[in-house]
JSON list of C-alpha atoms and ligand atoms in Angstrom, two decimals:
[
{"chain": "K", "resi": 1222, "resn": "MET", "atom": "CA", "xyz": [23.83, -94.23, 4.24]},
{"chain": "K", "resi": 1223, "resn": "ILE", "atom": "CA", "xyz": [20.65, -95.47, 4.64]},
{"chain": "K", "resi": 1224, "resn": "GLN", "atom": "CA", "xyz": [21.95, -98.25, 0.54]},
{"chain": "K", "resi": 1225, "resn": "ILE", "atom": "CA", "xyz": [25.63, -99.04, 2.83]},
{"chain": "K", "resi": 1226, "resn": "GLY", "atom": "CA", "xyz": [23.14, -100.42, 5.34]},
{"chain": "K", "resi": 1227, "resn": "ARG", "atom": "CA", "xyz": [21.42, -101.58, 3.30]},
{"chain": "K", "resi": 1228, "resn": "LEU", "atom": "CA", "xyz": [24.35, -103.09, 2.48]},
{"chain": "K", "resi": 1229, "resn": "LEU", "atom": "CA", "xyz": [25.33, -104.26, 5.32]},
{"chain": "K", "resi": 1230, "resn": "ALA", "atom": "CA", "xyz": [24.67, -108.19, 6.47]},
{"chain": "K", "resi": 1231, "resn": "PHE", "atom": "CA", "xyz": [21.62, -108.09, 9.36]},
{"chain": "K", "resi": 1232, "resn": "SER", "atom": "CA", "xyz": [22.76, -107.89, 12.89]},
{"chain": "K", "resi": 1233, "resn": "LEU", "atom": "CA", "xyz": [21.81, -107.79, 15.71]},
{"chain": "K", "resi": 1234, "resn": "GLN", "atom": "CA", "xyz": [24.61, -108.35, 19.15]},
{"chain": "K", "resi": 1235, "resn": "PRO", "atom": "CA", "xyz": [22.30, -109.02, 22.51]},
{"chain": "K", "resi": 1236, "resn": "ILE", "atom": "CA", "xyz": [23.22, -106.87, 25.09]},
{"chain": "K", "resi": 1237, "resn": "VAL", "atom": "CA", "xyz": [24.01, -107.68, 28.18]},
{"chain": "K", "resi": 1238, "resn": "GLY", "atom": "CA", "xyz": [21.78, -105.52, 31.38]},
{"chain": "K", "resi": 1239, "resn": "GLY", "atom": "CA", "xyz": [20.41, -104.21, 27.86]},
{"chain": "K", "resi": 1240, "resn": "PRO", "atom": "CA", "xyz": [16.81, -103.28, 26.87]},
{"chain": "K", "resi": 1241, "resn": "THR", "atom": "CA", "xyz": [14.43, -107.34, 27.62]},
{"chain": "K", "resi": 1242, "resn": "HIS", "atom": "CA", "xyz": [11.34, -105.85, 26.00]},
{"chain": "K", "resi": 1243, "resn": "CYS", "atom": "CA", "xyz": [11.93, -104.03, 23.23]},
{"chain": "K", "resi": 1244, "resn": "GLU", "atom": "CA", "xyz": [9.65, -103.61, 20.37]},
{"chain": "K", "resi": 1245, "resn": "ARG", "atom": "CA", "xyz": [9.51, -105.21, 17.23]},
{"chain": "K", "resi": 1246, "resn": "HIS", "atom": "CA", "xyz": [9.02, -102.36, 13.97]},
{"chain": "K", "resi": 1247, "resn": "TYR", "atom": "CA", "xyz": [10.34, -103.96, 11.29]},
{"chain": "K", "resi": 1248, "resn": "ASN", "atom": "CA", "xyz": [10.73, -101.15, 8.08]},
{"chain": "K", "resi": 1249, "resn": "PRO", "atom": "CA", "xyz": [10.04, -102.54, 4.62]},
{"chain": "K", "resi": 1250, "resn": "GLY", "atom": "CA", "xyz": [12.58, -101.62, 2.48]},
{"chain": "K", "resi": 1251, "resn": "MET", "atom": "CA", "xyz": [14.43, -98.97, 4.66]},
{"chain": "K", "resi": 1252, "resn": "SER", "atom": "CA", "xyz": [11.69, -95.99, 2.72]},
{"chain": "K", "resi": 1253, "resn": "GLN", "atom": "CA", "xyz": [12.50, -92.73, 2.89]},
{"chain": "K", "resi": 1254, "resn": "LYS", "atom": "CA", "xyz": [10.24, -90.63, 5.76]},
{"chain": "K", "resi": 1255, "resn": "ILE", "atom": "CA", "xyz": [8.87, -87.35, 5.59]},
{"chain": "K", "resi": 1256, "resn": "LEU", "atom": "CA", "xyz": [7.46, -85.24, 8.14]},
{"chain": "K", "resi": 1257, "resn": "ILE", "atom": "CA", "xyz": [4.39, -83.20, 7.98]},
{"chain": "K", "resi": 1258, "resn": "VAL", "atom": "CA", "xyz": [4.21, -80.22, 9.56]},
{"chain": "K", "resi": 1259, "resn": "GLU", "atom": "CA", "xyz": [0.79, -78.61, 9.29]},
{"chain": "K", "resi": 1260, "resn": "ASP", "atom": "CA", "xyz": [-2.21, -77.92, 12.35]},
{"chain": "K", "resi": 1261, "resn": "GLU", "atom": "CA", "xyz": [-4.21, -78.52, 9.53]},
{"chain": "K", "resi": 1262, "resn": "ILE", "atom": "CA", "xyz": [-5.79, -81.99, 10.44]},
{"chain": "K", "resi": 1263, "resn": "GLU", "atom": "CA", "xyz": [-8.06, -82.63, 7.08]},
{"chain": "K", "resi": 1264, "resn": "LEU", "atom": "CA", "xyz": [-4.87, -81.81, 4.88]},
{"chain": "K", "resi": 1265, "resn": "VAL", "atom": "CA", "xyz": [-2.66, -83.83, 6.74]},
{"chain": "K", "resi": 1266, "resn": "LYS", "atom": "CA", "xyz": [-4.52, -86.57, 6.54]},
{"chain": "K", "resi": 1267, "resn": "VAL", "atom": "CA", "xyz": [-4.89, -86.75, 2.82]},
{"chain": "K", "resi": 1268, "resn": "ILE", "atom": "CA", "xyz": [-1.52, -85.90, 2.16]},
{"chain": "K", "resi": 1269, "resn": "ARG", "atom": "CA", "xyz": [-0.03, -88.29, 4.57]},
{"chain": "K", "resi": 1270, "resn": "ASP", "atom": "CA", "xyz": [-2.47, -91.02, 2.35]},
{"chain": "K", "resi": 1271, "resn": "TYR", "atom": "CA", "xyz": [-0.13, -90.05, -1.33]},
{"chain": "K", "resi": 1272, "resn": "LEU", "atom": "CA", "xyz": [2.55, -90.07, 0.08]},
{"chain": "K", "resi": 1273, "resn": "GLU", "atom": "CA", "xyz": [2.41, -94.08, 2.11]},
{"chain": "K", "resi": 1274, "resn": "LYS", "atom": "CA", "xyz": [0.68, -94.91, -1.45]},
{"chain": "K", "resi": 1275, "resn": "ALA", "atom": "CA", "xyz": [4.02, -93.89, -3.08]},
{"chain": "K", "resi": 1276, "resn": "GLY", "atom": "CA", "xyz": [6.22, -95.47, -0.45]},
{"chain": "K", "resi": 1277, "resn": "PHE", "atom": "CA", "xyz": [7.31, -92.74, 2.08]},
{"chain": "K", "resi": 1278, "resn": "ARG", "atom": "CA", "xyz": [7.08, -93.27, 5.43]},
{"chain": "K", "resi": 1279, "resn": "VAL", "atom": "CA", "xyz": [5.30, -90.20, 7.01]},
{"chain": "K", "resi": 1280, "resn": "ASP", "atom": "CA", "xyz": [5.12, -89.15, 11.06]},
{"chain": "K", "resi": 1281, "resn": "SER", "atom": "CA", "xyz": [3.20, -85.57, 11.92]},
{"chain": "K", "resi": 1282, "resn": "VAL", "atom": "CA", "xyz": [3.34, -83.22, 13.72]},
{"chain": "K", "resi": 1283, "resn": "ASP", "atom": "CA", "xyz": [1.25, -80.18, 14.71]},
{"chain": "K", "resi": 1284, "resn": "ASN", "atom": "CA", "xyz": [3.81, -77.96, 16.50]},
{"chain": "K", "resi": 1285, "resn": "GLY", "atom": "CA", "xyz": [6.65, -75.72, 15.27]},
{"chain": "K", "resi": 1286, "resn": "SER", "atom": "CA", "xyz": [8.53, -77.35, 18.39]},
{"chain": "K", "resi": 1287, "resn": "ALA", "atom": "CA", "xyz": [6.76, -80.70, 18.05]},
{"chain": "K", "resi": 1288, "resn": "ALA", "atom": "CA", "xyz": [8.59, -80.53, 14.91]},
{"chain": "K", "resi": 1289, "resn": "VAL", "atom": "CA", "xyz": [12.13, -79.20, 16.54]},
{"chain": "K", "resi": 1290, "resn": "SER", "atom": "CA", "xyz": [12.23, -82.18, 18.73]},
{"chain": "K", "resi": 1291, "resn": "VAL", "atom": "CA", "xyz": [11.43, -84.97, 16.21]},
{"chain": "K", "resi": 1292, "resn": "ILE", "atom": "CA", "xyz": [14.19, -83.75, 13.81]},
{"chain": "K", "resi": 1293, "resn": "GLN", "atom": "CA", "xyz": [16.50, -84.08, 16.98]},
{"chain": "K", "resi": 1294, "resn": "HIS", "atom": "CA", "xyz": [15.90, -86.85, 18.18]},
{"chain": "K", "resi": 1295, "resn": "ASN", "atom": "CA", "xyz": [14.15, -88.89, 15.43]},
{"chain": "K", "resi": 1296, "resn": "PRO", "atom": "CA", "xyz": [15.54, -87.57, 12.36]},
{"chain": "K", "resi": 1297, "resn": "PRO", "atom": "CA", "xyz": [13.32, -87.24, 9.01]},
{"chain": "K", "resi": 1298, "resn": "ASP", "atom": "CA", "xyz": [14.60, -87.13, 5.24]},
{"chain": "K", "resi": 1299, "resn": "LEU", "atom": "CA", "xyz": [12.33, -84.53, 4.16]},
{"chain": "K", "resi": 1300, "resn": "VAL", "atom": "CA", "xyz": [10.33, -81.75, 6.42]},
{"chain": "K", "resi": 1301, "resn": "LEU", "atom": "CA", "xyz": [7.07, -80.96, 4.26]},
{"chain": "K", "resi": 1302, "resn": "LEU", "atom": "CA", "xyz": [6.30, -77.68, 6.37]},
{"chain": "K", "resi": 1303, "resn": "ASP", "atom": "CA", "xyz": [3.41, -75.54, 6.28]},
{"chain": "K", "resi": 1304, "resn": "LEU", "atom": "CA", "xyz": [3.91, -71.49, 7.23]},
{"chain": "K", "resi": 1305, "resn": "ASN", "atom": "CA", "xyz": [1.28, -71.38, 8.78]},
{"chain": "K", "resi": 1306, "resn": "LEU", "atom": "CA", "xyz": [1.16, -73.32, 12.52]},
{"chain": "K", "resi": 1307, "resn": "PRO", "atom": "CA", "xyz": [-0.34, -72.39, 15.73]},
{"chain": "K", "resi": 1308, "resn": "GLY", "atom": "CA", "xyz": [2.67, -70.89, 18.28]},
{"chain": "K", "resi": 1309, "resn": "MET", "atom": "CA", "xyz": [6.25, -70.70, 17.20]},
{"chain": "K", "resi": 1310, "resn": "ASP", "atom": "CA", "xyz": [6.23, -70.30, 13.23]},
{"chain": "K", "resi": 1311, "resn": "GLY", "atom": "CA", "xyz": [7.04, -71.94, 10.17]},
{"chain": "K", "resi": 1312, "resn": "LEU", "atom": "CA", "xyz": [9.39, -69.25, 9.81]},
{"chain": "K", "resi": 1313, "resn": "ASP", "atom": "CA", "xyz": [10.79, -69.11, 13.18]},
{"chain": "K", "resi": 1314, "resn": "VAL", "atom": "CA", "xyz": [10.69, -73.57, 12.78]},
{"chain": "K", "resi": 1315, "resn": "ALA", "atom": "CA", "xyz": [12.74, -73.07, 9.88]},
{"chain": "K", "resi": 1316, "resn": "ARG", "atom": "CA", "xyz": [15.93, -72.04, 10.96]},
{"chain": "K", "resi": 1317, "resn": "GLU", "atom": "CA", "xyz": [15.96, -73.95, 14.69]},
{"chain": "K", "resi": 1318, "resn": "ILE", "atom": "CA", "xyz": [16.58, -77.32, 11.96]},
{"chain": "K", "resi": 1319, "resn": "ARG", "atom": "CA", "xyz": [18.88, -74.80, 10.15]},
{"chain": "K", "resi": 1320, "resn": "ARG", "atom": "CA", "xyz": [20.86, -75.22, 13.82]},
{"chain": "K", "resi": 1321, "resn": "ILE", "atom": "CA", "xyz": [19.63, -79.08, 13.68]},
{"chain": "K", "resi": 1322, "resn": "ASN", "atom": "CA", "xyz": [21.25, -80.33, 10.00]},
{"chain": "K", "resi": 1323, "resn": "ASP", "atom": "CA", "xyz": [20.57, -80.18, 6.37]},
{"chain": "K", "resi": 1324, "resn": "VAL", "atom": "CA", "xyz": [16.98, -81.33, 5.95]},
{"chain": "K", "resi": 1325, "resn": "PRO", "atom": "CA", "xyz": [15.55, -80.80, 3.21]},
{"chain": "K", "resi": 1326, "resn": "ILE", "atom": "CA", "xyz": [12.49, -78.51, 3.61]},
{"chain": "K", "resi": 1327, "resn": "ILE", "atom": "CA", "xyz": [10.02, -78.05, 1.43]},
{"chain": "K", "resi": 1328, "resn": "MET", "atom": "CA", "xyz": [7.30, -75.30, 2.48]},
{"chain": "K", "resi": 1329, "resn": "VAL", "atom": "CA", "xyz": [4.52, -74.65, 2.24]},
{"chain": "K", "resi": 1330, "resn": "THR", "atom": "CA", "xyz": [2.51, -71.24, 1.90]},
{"chain": "K", "resi": 1331, "resn": "ALA", "atom": "CA", "xyz": [-0.95, -69.83, 1.99]},
{"chain": "K", "resi": 1332, "resn": "ARG", "atom": "CA", "xyz": [0.28, -67.14, -0.90]},
{"chain": "K", "resi": 1333, "resn": "VAL", "atom": "CA", "xyz": [2.27, -66.54, -3.58]},
{"chain": "K", "resi": 1334, "resn": "GLU", "atom": "CA", "xyz": [3.77, -63.25, -2.34]},
{"chain": "K", "resi": 1335, "resn": "GLU", "atom": "CA", "xyz": [4.31, -65.43, 0.74]},
{"chain": "K", "resi": 1336, "resn": "THR", "atom": "CA", "xyz": [6.70, -67.38, -1.81]},
{"chain": "K", "resi": 1337, "resn": "ASP", "atom": "CA", "xyz": [8.43, -64.14, -2.46]},
{"chain": "K", "resi": 1338, "resn": "ARG", "atom": "CA", "xyz": [9.73, -63.07, 0.50]},
{"chain": "K", "resi": 1339, "resn": "LEU", "atom": "CA", "xyz": [10.66, -66.26, 2.02]},
{"chain": "K", "resi": 1340, "resn": "ILE", "atom": "CA", "xyz": [13.31, -66.91, -0.82]},
{"chain": "K", "resi": 1341, "resn": "GLY", "atom": "CA", "xyz": [13.30, -63.29, -0.61]},
{"chain": "K", "resi": 1342, "resn": "LEU", "atom": "CA", "xyz": [14.47, -64.10, 3.56]},
{"chain": "K", "resi": 1343, "resn": "GLU", "atom": "CA", "xyz": [17.61, -67.46, 2.25]},
{"chain": "K", "resi": 1344, "resn": "LEU", "atom": "CA", "xyz": [16.03, -69.24, 5.07]},
{"chain": "K", "resi": 1345, "resn": "GLY", "atom": "CA", "xyz": [17.74, -72.71, 3.21]},
{"chain": "K", "resi": 1346, "resn": "ALA", "atom": "CA", "xyz": [13.86, -74.39, 1.81]},
{"chain": "K", "resi": 1347, "resn": "ASP", "atom": "CA", "xyz": [14.80, -76.69, -1.07]},
{"chain": "K", "resi": 1348, "resn": "ASP", "atom": "CA", "xyz": [11.56, -75.94, -2.52]},
{"chain": "K", "resi": 1349, "resn": "TYR", "atom": "CA", "xyz": [8.43, -73.90, -1.64]},
{"chain": "K", "resi": 1350, "resn": "ILE", "atom": "CA", "xyz": [4.69, -75.22, -2.51]},
{"chain": "K", "resi": 1351, "resn": "THR", "atom": "CA", "xyz": [0.95, -72.40, -2.86]},
{"chain": "K", "resi": 1352, "resn": "LYS", "atom": "CA", "xyz": [-2.10, -73.71, -1.69]},
{"chain": "K", "resi": 1353, "resn": "PRO", "atom": "CA", "xyz": [-3.82, -74.99, -2.58]},
{"chain": "K", "resi": 1354, "resn": "PHE", "atom": "CA", "xyz": [-2.10, -77.50, -4.09]},
{"chain": "K", "resi": 1355, "resn": "SER", "atom": "CA", "xyz": [-2.57, -81.24, -5.19]},
{"chain": "K", "resi": 1356, "resn": "PRO", "atom": "CA", "xyz": [-1.84, -84.30, -3.12]},
{"chain": "K", "resi": 1357, "resn": "ARG", "atom": "CA", "xyz": [-0.33, -85.16, -6.54]},
{"chain": "K", "resi": 1358, "resn": "GLU", "atom": "CA", "xyz": [2.23, -82.17, -7.28]},
{"chain": "K", "resi": 1359, "resn": "VAL", "atom": "CA", "xyz": [3.39, -82.13, -3.93]},
{"chain": "K", "resi": 1360, "resn": "VAL", "atom": "CA", "xyz": [4.45, -86.20, -3.94]},
{"chain": "K", "resi": 1361, "resn": "ALA", "atom": "CA", "xyz": [6.20, -84.88, -7.86]},
{"chain": "K", "resi": 1362, "resn": "ARG", "atom": "CA", "xyz": [7.46, -81.59, -5.54]},
{"chain": "K", "resi": 1363, "resn": "VAL", "atom": "CA", "xyz": [9.09, -84.20, -2.29]},
{"chain": "K", "resi": 1364, "resn": "ARG", "atom": "CA", "xyz": [10.66, -86.84, -4.48]},
{"chain": "K", "resi": 1365, "resn": "ALA", "atom": "CA", "xyz": [12.91, -84.10, -7.32]},
{"chain": "K", "resi": 1366, "resn": "VAL", "atom": "CA", "xyz": [13.99, -82.47, -3.28]},
{"chain": "K", "resi": 1367, "resn": "LEU", "atom": "CA", "xyz": [15.11, -86.04, -2.83]},
{"chain": "K", "resi": 1368, "resn": "ARG", "atom": "CA", "xyz": [16.48, -86.81, -6.14]},
{"chain": "K", "resi": 1369, "resn": "ARG", "atom": "CA", "xyz": [18.69, -83.10, -6.01]},
{"chain": "K", "resi": 1370, "resn": "THR", "atom": "CA", "xyz": [19.45, -83.35, -2.14]},
{"chain": "K", "resi": 1371, "resn": "GLN", "atom": "CA", "xyz": [20.82, -86.64, -2.01]},
{"chain": "K", "resi": 1372, "resn": "LYS", "atom": "CA", "xyz": [24.65, -87.65, -2.10]},
{"chain": "K", "resi": 1373, "resn": "PRO", "atom": "CA", "xyz": [24.88, -90.78, -4.00]},
{"chain": "K", "resi": 1374, "resn": "VAL", "atom": "CA", "xyz": [26.71, -93.14, -0.73]},
{"chain": "K", "resi": 1375, "resn": "THR", "atom": "CA", "xyz": [29.87, -94.17, -2.53]},
{"chain": "K", "resi": 1376, "resn": "THR", "atom": "CA", "xyz": [30.96, -97.38, -0.78]},
{"chain": "K", "resi": 1377, "resn": "PRO", "atom": "CA", "xyz": [34.51, -97.35, -0.85]},
{"chain": "K", "resi": 1378, "resn": "GLU", "atom": "CA", "xyz": [37.48, -100.72, -0.67]},
{"chain": "K", "resi": 1379, "resn": "ILE", "atom": "CA", "xyz": [39.01, -99.09, 2.44]},
{"chain": "K", "resi": 1380, "resn": "ILE", "atom": "CA", "xyz": [38.48, -96.15, 4.79]},
{"chain": "K", "resi": 1381, "resn": "GLU", "atom": "CA", "xyz": [41.64, -94.38, 6.91]},
{"chain": "K", "resi": 1382, "resn": "SER", "atom": "CA", "xyz": [41.57, -92.15, 9.65]},
{"chain": "K", "resi": 1383, "resn": "GLY", "atom": "CA", "xyz": [44.83, -91.55, 11.15]},
{"chain": "K", "resi": 1384, "resn": "ASP", "atom": "CA", "xyz": [45.70, -94.83, 12.12]},
{"chain": "K", "resi": 1385, "resn": "ILE", "atom": "CA", "xyz": [41.95, -96.84, 12.05]},
{"chain": "K", "resi": 1386, "resn": "LEU", "atom": "CA", "xyz": [42.01, -98.91, 8.68]},
{"chain": "K", "resi": 1387, "resn": "ILE", "atom": "CA", "xyz": [39.05, -99.91, 7.78]},
{"chain": "K", "resi": 1388, "resn": "ASP", "atom": "CA", "xyz": [38.65, -103.23, 5.33]},
{"chain": "K", "resi": 1389, "resn": "LEU", "atom": "CA", "xyz": [35.27, -103.45, 3.64]},
{"chain": "K", "resi": 1390, "resn": "LEU", "atom": "CA", "xyz": [35.15, -106.42, 1.66]},
{"chain": "K", "resi": 1391, "resn": "ARG", "atom": "CA", "xyz": [37.29, -108.93, 4.03]},
{"chain": "K", "resi": 1392, "resn": "HIS", "atom": "CA", "xyz": [35.48, -106.93, 7.14]},
{"chain": "K", "resi": 1393, "resn": "ARG", "atom": "CA", "xyz": [38.29, -106.09, 9.20]},
{"chain": "K", "resi": 1394, "resn": "VAL", "atom": "CA", "xyz": [40.41, -103.44, 11.19]},
{"chain": "K", "resi": 1395, "resn": "ASN", "atom": "CA", "xyz": [43.13, -102.43, 12.36]},
{"chain": "K", "resi": 1396, "resn": "ALA", "atom": "CA", "xyz": [44.03, -99.75, 14.99]},
{"chain": "K", "resi": 1397, "resn": "ALA", "atom": "CA", "xyz": [47.48, -99.25, 15.23]},
{"chain": "K", "resi": 1398, "resn": "ASP", "atom": "CA", "xyz": [48.72, -101.19, 13.23]},
{"chain": "K", "resi": 1399, "resn": "GLN", "atom": "CA", "xyz": [46.29, -104.13, 15.00]},
{"chain": "K", "resi": 1400, "resn": "SER", "atom": "CA", "xyz": [43.98, -106.29, 14.92]},
{"chain": "K", "resi": 1401, "resn": "VAL", "atom": "CA", "xyz": [41.10, -105.78, 16.40]},
{"chain": "K", "resi": 1402, "resn": "GLU", "atom": "CA", "xyz": [38.17, -107.69, 16.69]},
{"chain": "K", "resi": 1403, "resn": "LEU", "atom": "CA", "xyz": [34.40, -106.59, 16.36]},
{"chain": "K", "resi": 1404, "resn": "THR", "atom": "CA", "xyz": [31.51, -108.11, 16.74]},
{"chain": "K", "resi": 1405, "resn": "PRO", "atom": "CA", "xyz": [29.32, -108.08, 13.77]},
{"chain": "K", "resi": 1406, "resn": "THR", "atom": "CA", "xyz": [27.20, -104.51, 14.80]},
{"chain": "K", "resi": 1407, "resn": "GLU", "atom": "CA", "xyz": [30.14, -102.77, 15.38]},
{"chain": "K", "resi": 1408, "resn": "PHE", "atom": "CA", "xyz": [31.25, -103.11, 12.57]},
{"chain": "K", "resi": 1409, "resn": "ASP", "atom": "CA", "xyz": [28.54, -101.23, 11.49]},
{"chain": "K", "resi": 1410, "resn": "LEU", "atom": "CA", "xyz": [28.35, -98.59, 13.38]},
{"chain": "K", "resi": 1411, "resn": "LEU", "atom": "CA", "xyz": [31.64, -98.05, 12.36]},
{"chain": "K", "resi": 1412, "resn": "VAL", "atom": "CA", "xyz": [31.54, -97.81, 8.94]},
{"chain": "K", "resi": 1413, "resn": "VAL", "atom": "CA", "xyz": [28.57, -96.11, 8.60]},
{"chain": "K", "resi": 1414, "resn": "MET", "atom": "CA", "xyz": [29.40, -93.35, 10.40]},
{"chain": "K", "resi": 1415, "resn": "ALA", "atom": "CA", "xyz": [32.70, -93.39, 9.60]},
{"chain": "K", "resi": 1416, "resn": "SER", "atom": "CA", "xyz": [31.79, -93.59, 5.82]},
{"chain": "K", "resi": 1417, "resn": "GLN", "atom": "CA", "xyz": [30.41, -90.19, 6.98]},
{"chain": "K", "resi": 1418, "resn": "PRO", "atom": "CA", "xyz": [33.61, -88.31, 9.24]},
{"chain": "K", "resi": 1419, "resn": "GLY", "atom": "CA", "xyz": [31.60, -84.85, 11.41]},
{"chain": "K", "resi": 1420, "resn": "ARG", "atom": "CA", "xyz": [28.20, -86.61, 9.73]},
{"chain": "K", "resi": 1421, "resn": "ALA", "atom": "CA", "xyz": [26.16, -86.60, 13.78]},
{"chain": "K", "resi": 1422, "resn": "PHE", "atom": "CA", "xyz": [24.02, -90.08, 13.84]},
{"chain": "K", "resi": 1423, "resn": "SER", "atom": "CA", "xyz": [21.17, -90.00, 16.01]},
{"chain": "K", "resi": 1424, "resn": "ARG", "atom": "CA", "xyz": [20.89, -93.15, 18.54]},
{"chain": "K", "resi": 1425, "resn": "MET", "atom": "CA", "xyz": [17.68, -94.12, 16.22]},
{"chain": "K", "resi": 1426, "resn": "GLN", "atom": "CA", "xyz": [19.19, -93.63, 12.52]},
{"chain": "K", "resi": 1427, "resn": "LEU", "atom": "CA", "xyz": [22.40, -95.26, 13.61]},
{"chain": "K", "resi": 1428, "resn": "LEU", "atom": "CA", "xyz": [20.18, -98.00, 14.71]},
{"chain": "K", "resi": 1429, "resn": "GLU", "atom": "CA", "xyz": [18.52, -98.73, 11.31]},
{"chain": "K", "resi": 1430, "resn": "SER", "atom": "CA", "xyz": [21.13, -98.12, 9.53]},
{"chain": "K", "resi": 1431, "resn": "THR", "atom": "CA", "xyz": [23.44, -101.73, 11.16]},
{"chain": "K", "resi": 1432, "resn": "GLN", "atom": "CA", "xyz": [19.71, -103.40, 11.28]},
{"chain": "K", "resi": 1433, "resn": "GLY", "atom": "CA", "xyz": [17.27, -102.56, 8.51]},
{"chain": "K", "resi": 1434, "resn": "GLU", "atom": "CA", "xyz": [14.86, -101.96, 11.31]},
{"chain": "K", "resi": 1435, "resn": "THR", "atom": "CA", "xyz": [13.58, -100.19, 14.45]},
{"chain": "K", "resi": 1436, "resn": "PHE", "atom": "CA", "xyz": [13.32, -101.02, 18.05]},
{"chain": "K", "resi": 1437, "resn": "GLU", "atom": "CA", "xyz": [11.60, -99.13, 19.76]},
{"chain": "K", "resi": 1438, "resn": "GLY", "atom": "CA", "xyz": [12.51, -97.51, 23.12]},
{"chain": "K", "resi": 1439, "resn": "CYS", "atom": "CA", "xyz": [16.00, -99.38, 22.54]},
{"chain": "K", "resi": 1440, "resn": "GLU", "atom": "CA", "xyz": [18.49, -96.10, 21.47]},
{"chain": "K", "resi": 1441, "resn": "ARG", "atom": "CA", "xyz": [20.00, -96.49, 24.25]},
{"chain": "K", "resi": 1442, "resn": "THR", "atom": "CA", "xyz": [21.61, -99.96, 23.30]},
{"chain": "K", "resi": 1443, "resn": "VAL", "atom": "CA", "xyz": [23.40, -97.45, 20.84]},
{"chain": "K", "resi": 1444, "resn": "ASP", "atom": "CA", "xyz": [25.21, -96.98, 23.57]},
{"chain": "K", "resi": 1445, "resn": "ALA", "atom": "CA", "xyz": [26.97, -100.17, 24.68]},
{"chain": "K", "resi": 1446, "resn": "HIS", "atom": "CA", "xyz": [27.73, -100.46, 21.20]},
{"chain": "K", "resi": 1447, "resn": "ILE", "atom": "CA", "xyz": [30.09, -97.08, 21.14]},
{"chain": "K", "resi": 1448, "resn": "LYS", "atom": "CA", "xyz": [31.01, -98.29, 24.21]},
{"chain": "K", "resi": 1449, "resn": "ASN", "atom": "CA", "xyz": [32.01, -101.43, 23.11]},
{"chain": "K", "resi": 1450, "resn": "LEU", "atom": "CA", "xyz": [33.38, -100.39, 20.38]},
{"chain": "K", "resi": 1451, "resn": "ARG", "atom": "CA", "xyz": [36.02, -97.27, 21.39]},
{"chain": "K", "resi": 1452, "resn": "ALA", "atom": "CA", "xyz": [37.34, -99.54, 24.06]},
{"chain": "K", "resi": 1453, "resn": "LYS", "atom": "CA", "xyz": [38.66, -101.40, 21.52]},
{"chain": "K", "resi": 1454, "resn": "ILE", "atom": "CA", "xyz": [39.56, -98.78, 18.90]},
{"chain": "K", "resi": 1455, "resn": "GLU", "atom": "CA", "xyz": [40.59, -96.03, 21.07]},
{"chain": "K", "resi": 1456, "resn": "ALA", "atom": "CA", "xyz": [44.12, -95.70, 22.68]},
{"chain": "K", "resi": 1457, "resn": "ASP", "atom": "CA", "xyz": [41.96, -94.46, 25.41]},
{"chain": "K", "resi": 1458, "resn": "PRO", "atom": "CA", "xyz": [37.91, -94.78, 25.75]},
{"chain": "K", "resi": 1459, "resn": "LYS", "atom": "CA", "xyz": [37.82, -92.46, 27.93]},
{"chain": "K", "resi": 1460, "resn": "LYS", "atom": "CA", "xyz": [38.76, -89.84, 26.11]},
{"chain": "K", "resi": 1461, "resn": "PRO", "atom": "CA", "xyz": [37.75, -90.85, 22.33]},
{"chain": "K", "resi": 1462, "resn": "VAL", "atom": "CA", "xyz": [39.70, -89.68, 19.41]},
{"chain": "K", "resi": 1463, "resn": "TYR", "atom": "CA", "xyz": [37.56, -91.38, 16.52]},
{"chain": "K", "resi": 1464, "resn": "ILE", "atom": "CA", "xyz": [34.01, -91.83, 17.58]},
{"chain": "K", "resi": 1465, "resn": "GLU", "atom": "CA", "xyz": [32.75, -88.54, 19.84]},
{"chain": "K", "resi": 1466, "resn": "THR", "atom": "CA", "xyz": [29.88, -88.01, 21.48]},
{"chain": "K", "resi": 1467, "resn": "VAL", "atom": "CA", "xyz": [27.35, -85.61, 20.03]},
{"chain": "K", "resi": 1468, "resn": "PHE", "atom": "CA", "xyz": [25.02, -83.98, 22.84]},
{"chain": "K", "resi": 1469, "resn": "GLY", "atom": "CA", "xyz": [21.54, -84.59, 22.74]},
{"chain": "K", "resi": 1470, "resn": "VAL", "atom": "CA", "xyz": [22.05, -86.30, 19.57]},
{"chain": "K", "resi": 1471, "resn": "GLY", "atom": "CA", "xyz": [24.33, -88.82, 19.64]},
{"chain": "K", "resi": 1472, "resn": "TYR", "atom": "CA", "xyz": [27.21, -89.05, 17.29]},
{"chain": "K", "resi": 1473, "resn": "ARG", "atom": "CA", "xyz": [29.81, -89.36, 14.85]},
{"chain": "K", "resi": 1474, "resn": "PHE", "atom": "CA", "xyz": [33.27, -90.12, 13.58]},
{"chain": "K", "resi": 1475, "resn": "ARG", "atom": "CA", "xyz": [35.42, -87.27, 13.53]},
{"chain": "K", "resi": 1476, "resn": "ASP", "atom": "CA", "xyz": [36.32, -85.76, 10.55]},
{"chain": "K", "resi": 1477, "resn": "GLU", "atom": "CA", "xyz": [40.08, -85.05, 10.25]},
{"chain": "E", "resi": 1127, "resn": "LIG", "atom": "CA1", "xyz": [-1.32, -74.34, 8.55]}
]
C-alpha cells in the first residue's frame, strides 16, 4: 500500500465545505511507524531513540486501552508490546489487536520462561524479546519481523472487479462499460483500496497513501472523496457494492 502510494502523483483536491484549517505534517519517505506499548518511560525513551535513528517513526502509549485505540484509528506498521502493563495486560492487548487487524506484534517479556508460555498460547505474536535487551537488538528484531511479514507490493496494470475496470497505466476507470472521470485523489483512493480487496483501511491510512503526508484533523475529508467516488462508480451510491464502509475503521474495496 505504501509503495503504491509513493508511485502515485501527489494530489490533493480542495474539498468544498471540508475542514479549512488542516495542519500539515510532512512525512518524509513514508517511513514505517512503530507503536511502543510500555509503561517504563525511561525504556521507551531509549528504544524510541534507537528506532528513530534507524529511520522509523515512533508512537508510544503506556497502557493497553490507549494502544487498542491507536491501532484502531491510526494503525502502525508494527507493535512492540510489553507483557506487564498497568490495567489491561499485554496478553489481553494482543488478543484485542488481533481482533482488529494483523499488524505484526513483538511481545516484550521479563523472563525467558514467560516467553515459552506465551509461545504456547499461540497469541499470534510475530516475535518475542526478553528483558533485559539491548536497543540494538530491538531494532534488528523489528527490521526482521517487518521484512518477514510484509507482502511484496506489486502494482498490476489492470485491476478488475465486477464491472469496474481500472487501467493504471492510462489512469482510466470504467464502470459498467462507461468511462468515468475521477479526480487524481479519487483515482488514488480507488487504486489503493482495490489493490488490496477486502483489506480495511483507516481514513488516516487512506490519506497517507494518497498524499504522502498527513493532514491532522482532516480525516473526514476522506469521507467526502469516498462519497464522490461512490457517486461515480456505484450503480446505487446509497447502497455501495464496491466501496464498503467498515464501521469504526474506514473503508475497504469489496473482496469477491
Ligand atoms: Ca512494563
